[in-house]
Coordinates of C-alpha atoms in Angstrom, one line a residue:
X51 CA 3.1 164.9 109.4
X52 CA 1.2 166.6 112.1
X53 CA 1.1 170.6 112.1
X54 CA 4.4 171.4 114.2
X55 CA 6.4 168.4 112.2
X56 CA 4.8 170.6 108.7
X57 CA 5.8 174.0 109.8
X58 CA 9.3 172.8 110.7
X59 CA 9.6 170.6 107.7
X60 CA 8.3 172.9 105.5
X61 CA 10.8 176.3 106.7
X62 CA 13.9 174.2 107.6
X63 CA 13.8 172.5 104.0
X64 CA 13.4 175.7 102.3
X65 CA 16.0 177.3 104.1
X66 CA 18.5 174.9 103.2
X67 CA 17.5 174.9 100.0
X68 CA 18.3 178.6 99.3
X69 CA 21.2 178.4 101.5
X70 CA 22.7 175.3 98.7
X71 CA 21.7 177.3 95.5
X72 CA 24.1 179.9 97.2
X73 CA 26.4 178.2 98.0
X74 CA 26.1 175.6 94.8
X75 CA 25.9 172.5 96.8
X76 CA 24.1 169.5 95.5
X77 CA 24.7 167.1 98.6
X78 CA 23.3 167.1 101.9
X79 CA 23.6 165.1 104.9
X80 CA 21.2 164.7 107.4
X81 CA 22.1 164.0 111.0
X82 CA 19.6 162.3 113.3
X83 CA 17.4 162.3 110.5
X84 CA 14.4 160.0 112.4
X85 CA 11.7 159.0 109.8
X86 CA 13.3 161.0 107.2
X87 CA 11.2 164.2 106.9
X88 CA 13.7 166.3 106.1
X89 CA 15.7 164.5 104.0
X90 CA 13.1 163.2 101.2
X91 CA 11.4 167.2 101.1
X92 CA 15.3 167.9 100.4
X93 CA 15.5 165.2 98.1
X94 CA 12.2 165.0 96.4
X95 CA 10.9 169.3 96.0
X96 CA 14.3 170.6 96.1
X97 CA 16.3 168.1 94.4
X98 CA 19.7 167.5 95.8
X99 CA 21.0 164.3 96.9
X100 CA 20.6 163.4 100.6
X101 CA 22.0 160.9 102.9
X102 CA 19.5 160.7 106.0
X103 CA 21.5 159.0 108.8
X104 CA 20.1 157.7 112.2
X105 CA 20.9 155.4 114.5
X106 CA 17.8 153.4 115.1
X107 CA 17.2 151.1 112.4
X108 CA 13.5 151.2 112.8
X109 CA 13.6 154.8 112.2
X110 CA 15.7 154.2 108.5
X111 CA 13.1 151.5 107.7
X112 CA 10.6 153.6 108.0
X113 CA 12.1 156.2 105.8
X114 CA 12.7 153.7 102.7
X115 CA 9.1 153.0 103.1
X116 CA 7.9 156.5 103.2
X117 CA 10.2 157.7 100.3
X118 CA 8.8 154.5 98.3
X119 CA 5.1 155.7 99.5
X120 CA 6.1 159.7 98.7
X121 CA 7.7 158.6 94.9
X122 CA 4.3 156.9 93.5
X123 CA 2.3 159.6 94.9
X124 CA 4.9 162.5 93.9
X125 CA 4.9 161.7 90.7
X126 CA 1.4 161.5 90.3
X127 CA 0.8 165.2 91.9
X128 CA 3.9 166.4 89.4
X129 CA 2.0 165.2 86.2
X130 CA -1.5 166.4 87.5
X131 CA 0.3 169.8 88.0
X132 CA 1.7 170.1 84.6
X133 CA -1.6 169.0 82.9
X134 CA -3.1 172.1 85.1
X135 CA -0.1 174.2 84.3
X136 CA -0.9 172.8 80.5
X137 CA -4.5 173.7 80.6
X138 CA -4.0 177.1 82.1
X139 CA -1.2 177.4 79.3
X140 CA -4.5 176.4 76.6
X141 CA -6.8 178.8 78.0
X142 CA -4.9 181.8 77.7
X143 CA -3.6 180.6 74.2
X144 CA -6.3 178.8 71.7
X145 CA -3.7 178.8 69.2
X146 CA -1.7 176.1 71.2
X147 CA -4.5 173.9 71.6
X148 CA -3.1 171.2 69.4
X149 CA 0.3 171.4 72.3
X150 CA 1.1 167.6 73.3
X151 CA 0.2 167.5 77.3
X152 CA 3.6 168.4 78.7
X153 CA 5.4 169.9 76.1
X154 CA 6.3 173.0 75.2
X155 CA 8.1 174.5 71.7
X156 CA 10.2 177.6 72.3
X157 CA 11.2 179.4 69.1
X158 CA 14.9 180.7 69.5
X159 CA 16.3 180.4 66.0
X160 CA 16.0 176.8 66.5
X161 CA 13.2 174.9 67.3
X162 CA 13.7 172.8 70.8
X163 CA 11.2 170.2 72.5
X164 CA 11.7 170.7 76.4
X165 CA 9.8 168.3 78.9
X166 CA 9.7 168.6 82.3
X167 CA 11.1 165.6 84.0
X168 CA 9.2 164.0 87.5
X169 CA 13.0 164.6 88.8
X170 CA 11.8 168.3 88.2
X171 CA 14.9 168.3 85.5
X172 CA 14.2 169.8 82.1
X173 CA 14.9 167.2 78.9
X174 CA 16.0 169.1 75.7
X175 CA 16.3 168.2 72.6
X176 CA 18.9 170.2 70.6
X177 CA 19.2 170.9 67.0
X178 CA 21.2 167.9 66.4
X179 CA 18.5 165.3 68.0
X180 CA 19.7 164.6 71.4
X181 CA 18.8 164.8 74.6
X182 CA 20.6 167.0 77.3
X183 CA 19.4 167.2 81.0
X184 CA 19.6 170.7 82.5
X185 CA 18.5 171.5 86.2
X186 CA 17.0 174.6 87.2
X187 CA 20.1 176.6 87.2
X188 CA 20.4 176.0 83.6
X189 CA 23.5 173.5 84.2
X190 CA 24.0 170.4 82.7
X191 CA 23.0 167.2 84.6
X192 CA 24.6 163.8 84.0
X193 CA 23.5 160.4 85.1
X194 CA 26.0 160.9 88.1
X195 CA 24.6 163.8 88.8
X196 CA 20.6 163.5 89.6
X197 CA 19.7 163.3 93.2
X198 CA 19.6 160.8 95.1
X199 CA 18.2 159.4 98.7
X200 CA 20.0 157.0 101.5
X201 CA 19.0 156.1 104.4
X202 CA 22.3 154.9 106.5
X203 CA 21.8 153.6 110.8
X204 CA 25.1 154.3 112.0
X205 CA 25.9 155.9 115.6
X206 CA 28.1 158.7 114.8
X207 CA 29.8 159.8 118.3
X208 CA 31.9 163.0 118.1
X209 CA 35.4 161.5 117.6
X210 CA 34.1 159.4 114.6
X211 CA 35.0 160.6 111.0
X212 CA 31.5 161.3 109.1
X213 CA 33.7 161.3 105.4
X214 CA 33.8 157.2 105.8
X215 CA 29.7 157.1 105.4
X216 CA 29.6 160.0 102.7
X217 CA 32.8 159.3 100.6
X218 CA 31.1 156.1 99.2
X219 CA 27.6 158.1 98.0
X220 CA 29.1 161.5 97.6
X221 CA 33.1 160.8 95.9
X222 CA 34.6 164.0 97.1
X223 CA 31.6 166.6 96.8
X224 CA 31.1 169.0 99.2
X225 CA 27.9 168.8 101.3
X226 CA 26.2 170.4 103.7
X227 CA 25.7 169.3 106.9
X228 CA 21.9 169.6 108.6
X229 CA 20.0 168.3 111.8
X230 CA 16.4 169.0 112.9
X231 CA 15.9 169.2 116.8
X232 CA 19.6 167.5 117.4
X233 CA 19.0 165.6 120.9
X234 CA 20.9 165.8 123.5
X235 CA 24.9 165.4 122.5
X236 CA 24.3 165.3 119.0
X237 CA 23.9 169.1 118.3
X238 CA 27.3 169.1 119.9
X239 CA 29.0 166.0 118.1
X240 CA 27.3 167.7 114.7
X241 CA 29.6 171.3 115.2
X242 CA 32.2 168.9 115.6
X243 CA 31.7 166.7 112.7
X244 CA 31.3 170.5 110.6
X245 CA 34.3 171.2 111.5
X246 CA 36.7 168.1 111.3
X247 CA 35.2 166.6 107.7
X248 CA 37.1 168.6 105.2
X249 CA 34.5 168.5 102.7
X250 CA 31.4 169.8 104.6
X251 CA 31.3 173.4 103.9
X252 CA 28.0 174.2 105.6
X253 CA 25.9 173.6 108.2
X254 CA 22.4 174.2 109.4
X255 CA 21.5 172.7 112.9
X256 CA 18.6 172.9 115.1
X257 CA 19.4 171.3 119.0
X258 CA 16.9 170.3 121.1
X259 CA 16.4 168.1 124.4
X260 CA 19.4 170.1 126.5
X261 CA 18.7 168.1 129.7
X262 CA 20.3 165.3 127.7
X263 CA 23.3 167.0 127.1
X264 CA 26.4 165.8 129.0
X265 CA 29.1 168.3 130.9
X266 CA 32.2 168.7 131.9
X267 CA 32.2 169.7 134.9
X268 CA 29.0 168.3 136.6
X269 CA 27.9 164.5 136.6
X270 CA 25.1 163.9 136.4
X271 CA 23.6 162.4 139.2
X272 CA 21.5 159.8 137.8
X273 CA 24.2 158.2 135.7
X274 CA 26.8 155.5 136.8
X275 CA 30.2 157.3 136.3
X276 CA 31.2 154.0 134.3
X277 CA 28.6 155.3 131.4
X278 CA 29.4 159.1 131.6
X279 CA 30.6 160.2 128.2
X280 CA 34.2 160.4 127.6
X281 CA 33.6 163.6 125.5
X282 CA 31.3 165.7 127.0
X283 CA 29.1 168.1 125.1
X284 CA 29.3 170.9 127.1
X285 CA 31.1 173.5 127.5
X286 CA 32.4 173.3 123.9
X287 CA 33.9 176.7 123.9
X288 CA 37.7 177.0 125.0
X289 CA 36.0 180.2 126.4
X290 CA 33.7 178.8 129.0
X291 CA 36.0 175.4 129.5
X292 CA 38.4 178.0 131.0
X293 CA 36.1 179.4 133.3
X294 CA 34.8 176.0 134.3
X295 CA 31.4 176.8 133.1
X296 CA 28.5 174.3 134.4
X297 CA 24.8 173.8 134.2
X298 CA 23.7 171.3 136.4
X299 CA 20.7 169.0 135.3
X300 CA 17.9 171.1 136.8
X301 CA 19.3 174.2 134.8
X302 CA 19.0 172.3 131.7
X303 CA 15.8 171.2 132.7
X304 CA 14.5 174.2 133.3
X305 CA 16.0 175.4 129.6
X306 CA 13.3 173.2 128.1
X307 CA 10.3 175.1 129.4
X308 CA 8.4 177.6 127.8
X309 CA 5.6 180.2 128.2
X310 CA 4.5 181.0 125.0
X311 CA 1.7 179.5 123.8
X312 CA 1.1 178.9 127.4
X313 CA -1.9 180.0 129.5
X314 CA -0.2 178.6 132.4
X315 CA 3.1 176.9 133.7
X316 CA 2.2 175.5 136.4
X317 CA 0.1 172.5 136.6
X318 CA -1.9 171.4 139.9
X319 CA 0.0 167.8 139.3
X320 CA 3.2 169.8 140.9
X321 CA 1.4 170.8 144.2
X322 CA 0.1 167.5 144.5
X323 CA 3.5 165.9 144.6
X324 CA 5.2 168.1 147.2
X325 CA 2.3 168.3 149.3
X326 CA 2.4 164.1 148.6
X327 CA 6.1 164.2 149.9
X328 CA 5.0 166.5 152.8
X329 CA 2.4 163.4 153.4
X330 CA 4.9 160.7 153.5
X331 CA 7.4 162.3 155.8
X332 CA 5.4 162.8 158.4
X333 CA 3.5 159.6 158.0
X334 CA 6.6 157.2 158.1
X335 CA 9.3 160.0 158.3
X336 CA 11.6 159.7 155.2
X337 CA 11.2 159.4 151.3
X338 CA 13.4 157.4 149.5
X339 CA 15.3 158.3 146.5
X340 CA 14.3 155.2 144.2
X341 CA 10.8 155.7 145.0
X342 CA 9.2 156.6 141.2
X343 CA 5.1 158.1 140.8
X344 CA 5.3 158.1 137.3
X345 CA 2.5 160.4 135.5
X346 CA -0.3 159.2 137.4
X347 CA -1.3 162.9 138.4
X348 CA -3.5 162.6 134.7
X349 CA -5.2 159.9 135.3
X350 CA -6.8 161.5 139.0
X351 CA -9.4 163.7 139.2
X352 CA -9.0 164.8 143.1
X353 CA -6.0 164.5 145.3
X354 CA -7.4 162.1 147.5
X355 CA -7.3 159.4 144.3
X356 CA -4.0 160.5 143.9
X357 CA -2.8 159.5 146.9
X358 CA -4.4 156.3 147.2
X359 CA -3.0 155.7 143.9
X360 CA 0.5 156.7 144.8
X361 CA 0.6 154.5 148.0
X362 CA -0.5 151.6 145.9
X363 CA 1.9 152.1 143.8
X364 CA 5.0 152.4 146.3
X365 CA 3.5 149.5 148.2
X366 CA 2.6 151.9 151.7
X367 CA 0.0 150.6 153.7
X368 CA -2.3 153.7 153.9
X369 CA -4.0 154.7 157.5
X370 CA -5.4 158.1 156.6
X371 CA -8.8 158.9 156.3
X372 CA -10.1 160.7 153.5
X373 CA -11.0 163.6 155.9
X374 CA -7.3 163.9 157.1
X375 CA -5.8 163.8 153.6
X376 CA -8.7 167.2 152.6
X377 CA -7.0 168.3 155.7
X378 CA -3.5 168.8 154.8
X379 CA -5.1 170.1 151.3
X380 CA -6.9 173.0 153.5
X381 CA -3.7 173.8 155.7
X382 CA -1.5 174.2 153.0
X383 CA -3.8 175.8 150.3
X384 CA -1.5 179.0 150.6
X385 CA 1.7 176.7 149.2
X386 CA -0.3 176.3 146.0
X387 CA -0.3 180.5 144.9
X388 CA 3.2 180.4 146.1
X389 CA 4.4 177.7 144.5
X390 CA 2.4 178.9 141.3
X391 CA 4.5 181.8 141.4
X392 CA 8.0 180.4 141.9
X393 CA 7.3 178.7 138.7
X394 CA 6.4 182.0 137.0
X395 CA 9.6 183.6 137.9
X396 CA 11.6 180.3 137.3
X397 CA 10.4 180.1 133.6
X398 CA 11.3 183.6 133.1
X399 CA 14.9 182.0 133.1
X400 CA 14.4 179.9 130.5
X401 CA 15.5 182.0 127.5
X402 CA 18.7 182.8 129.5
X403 CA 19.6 179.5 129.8
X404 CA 19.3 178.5 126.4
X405 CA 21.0 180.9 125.0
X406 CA 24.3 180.5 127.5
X407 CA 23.9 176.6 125.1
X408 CA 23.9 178.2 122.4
X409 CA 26.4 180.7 122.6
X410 CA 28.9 178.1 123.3
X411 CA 28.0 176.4 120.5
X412 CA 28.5 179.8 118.4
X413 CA 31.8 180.1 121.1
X414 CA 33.1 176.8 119.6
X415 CA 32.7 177.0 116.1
X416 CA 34.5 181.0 116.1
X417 CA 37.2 179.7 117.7
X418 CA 38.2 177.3 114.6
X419 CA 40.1 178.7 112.1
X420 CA 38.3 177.0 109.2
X421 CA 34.8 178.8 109.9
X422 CA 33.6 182.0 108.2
X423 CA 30.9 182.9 109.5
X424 CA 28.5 181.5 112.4
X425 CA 24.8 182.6 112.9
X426 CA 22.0 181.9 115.2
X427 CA 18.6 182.3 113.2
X428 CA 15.1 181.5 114.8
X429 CA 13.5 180.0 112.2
X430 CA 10.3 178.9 113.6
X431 CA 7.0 180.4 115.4
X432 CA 8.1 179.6 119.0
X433 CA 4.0 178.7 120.0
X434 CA 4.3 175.7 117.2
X435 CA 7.9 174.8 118.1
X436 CA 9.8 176.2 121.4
X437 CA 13.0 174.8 120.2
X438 CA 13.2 177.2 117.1
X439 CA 16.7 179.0 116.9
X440 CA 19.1 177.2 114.2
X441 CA 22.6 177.4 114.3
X442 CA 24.1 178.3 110.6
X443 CA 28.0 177.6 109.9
X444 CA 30.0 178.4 107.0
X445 CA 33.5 177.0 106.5
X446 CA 36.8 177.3 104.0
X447 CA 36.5 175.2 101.0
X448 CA 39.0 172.1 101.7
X449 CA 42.5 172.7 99.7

């Protein structure tokens, strides 16, 4: 994992790890769950049973392999750990030196042998010679009991029932429901899923990618109407469906952005690409809609290879001289502060506009009888990982 993926991983796990023991959940599912990050640090340091479910099938493959790849290594790091915990354990006590490597005798009355399992169960021996499994809360674990990891592909839209993919793994325990950086509709589809699945109880969920998200009351313009989504994602809220609420796609856009960690916002690339459009209407007079530049602004290290490079790739026969295109750089220099501050000032808008997303998301989930209590937690540094707030649900147990 690079260093963002690590500092979510490693504060989103532990989070719903505590959140569990409270709660006494052993079972999680994990929505969107890519290369399954989340779900084997769940299943592997915190021990509870986790169903990873995606919707690419590359991205499940590659999470059976990893967990294969994680179990030989993790129970390698377990046992060097114990010998160290061991050795410490013999150089504090020279009267133990004669211990076996991972044991250790506790004198109660009785005499009991207790060995620390790579599961990270503890294996006793009781007086009458057999061997119970106890977890870390002291309870007893049986051979239904010890967590597990799947990895399911299945597209799970809103209106599907999530219970038909967990039933099979989980009978009827209760789980909780998580999601790392959600895309689009699915942070959406998720609070739904919470709150129609009787036995999910809980739910931690982090959204991301909002200019993916589909509304009610704005198309989006570059989508046929054929392909819009029959259940759009926002407003969820009865609140802001009654007002007729909307976004619009450069809203959401705009949602995305952030300045912190930032020295700047605006990028030179932008100026080049009006003042390219500026270019282009007064050379031939319009600019067509379908006509697509790409990220070719990285790759040039002046505006005049830009524009060559943009005419190539638009097929335009090119006239102007390199001295007319430093031209219309000189006349319109004073666009480029300007422009440089519109973009301040429109990124100051970003927090706003995140937070009207997630509100309705809080919105929906109040308005359902079945929930508790509904949070909204930042959980990460904002400079390693904009998207950071998490949306924590709590619901009735099921009847």
């Amino acid at each position: 994992m690079n260093e963002k993926k690590s500092h979510e991983i490693g504060i989103m796990s532990s989070v719903c790890s505590t959140l569990a023991k409270r709660e006494r959940l052993r079972h999680v599912v994990d929505i969107g769950s890519g290369k399954g990050y989340l779900a084997t640090t769940l299943y592997m340091q915190y021990q509870l049973s986790v169903i990873g479910i995606d919707s690419q099938i590359g991205n499940t493959h590659g999470a059976l392999r990893r967990k294969q790849r994680l179990e030989k290594q993790y129970k390698g790091l377990v046992k060097r750990q114990q010998e160290r915990t061991d050795n410490s354990r013999k150089c504090r006590n020279s009267e133990h030196l004669s211990e076996p490597p991972v044991r250790e005798t506790v004198m109660r009355g009785e005499s009991h042998e207790v060995t620390v399992s790579s599961e990270g169960h503890k294996v006793t021996v009781n007086s009458e010679g057999h061997e119970v499994t106890v977890n870390s809360e002291g309870h007893n674990v049986t051979e239904g009991d010890k967590p597990t990891h799947i990895a399911l592909t299945a597209f799970i839209g809103p209106n599907d029932q999530l219970d038909k993919y967990v039933e099979p793994y989980f009978q009827n325990n209760q789980f909780m429901l998580t999601g790392l950086h959600t895309c689009g509709d699915l942070a959406g589809s998720m609070s739904r899923q919470f709150i129609h699945s009787p036995a999910c109880t809980l739910m931690v969920g982090v959204g991301c990618c909002y200019h993916l998200i589909s509304e009610m009351f704005c198309a989006n313009p570059f989508q046929p109407k054929e392909e819009a989504s029959a259940t759009p994602q926002f407003p969820l809220s009865s609140f802001l469906r009654d007002k007729h609420v909307k976004l619009g796609r450069n809203c959401r856009m705009l949602s995305m952005q952030s300045r912190i960690g930032q020295d700047s916002v605006f990028d030179v690339s932008l100026f080049w690409r009006a003042l390219l459009q500026k270019i282009l209407f007064d050379v031939h007079g319009y600019w067509r809609k379908d006509w697509i530049l790409g990220k070719i602004a990285s790759r040039c290290s002046s505006f005049r290879e830009y524009v060559r490079k943009a005419f190539h790739k638009l097929h335009i026969e090119s006239q102007l001289t390199d001295a007319q295109i430093d031209d219309y750089v000189h006349q319109h220099a004073h666009v480029e502060n300007k422009m440089a501050m519109f973009f301040q000032l429109r990124t100051a808008l970003s927090p706003a506009i995140e937070s009207v997303i997630l509100l309705d998301r809080c919105l929906y989930l109040l308005e359902q009888n079945a929930t508790t209590m509904v949070v909204i937690k930042k959980l990460f540094h904002p400079s390693k990982s904009p998207r950071c707030y998490a949306i924590i649900a709590k619901k009735k147990e099921a009847r």
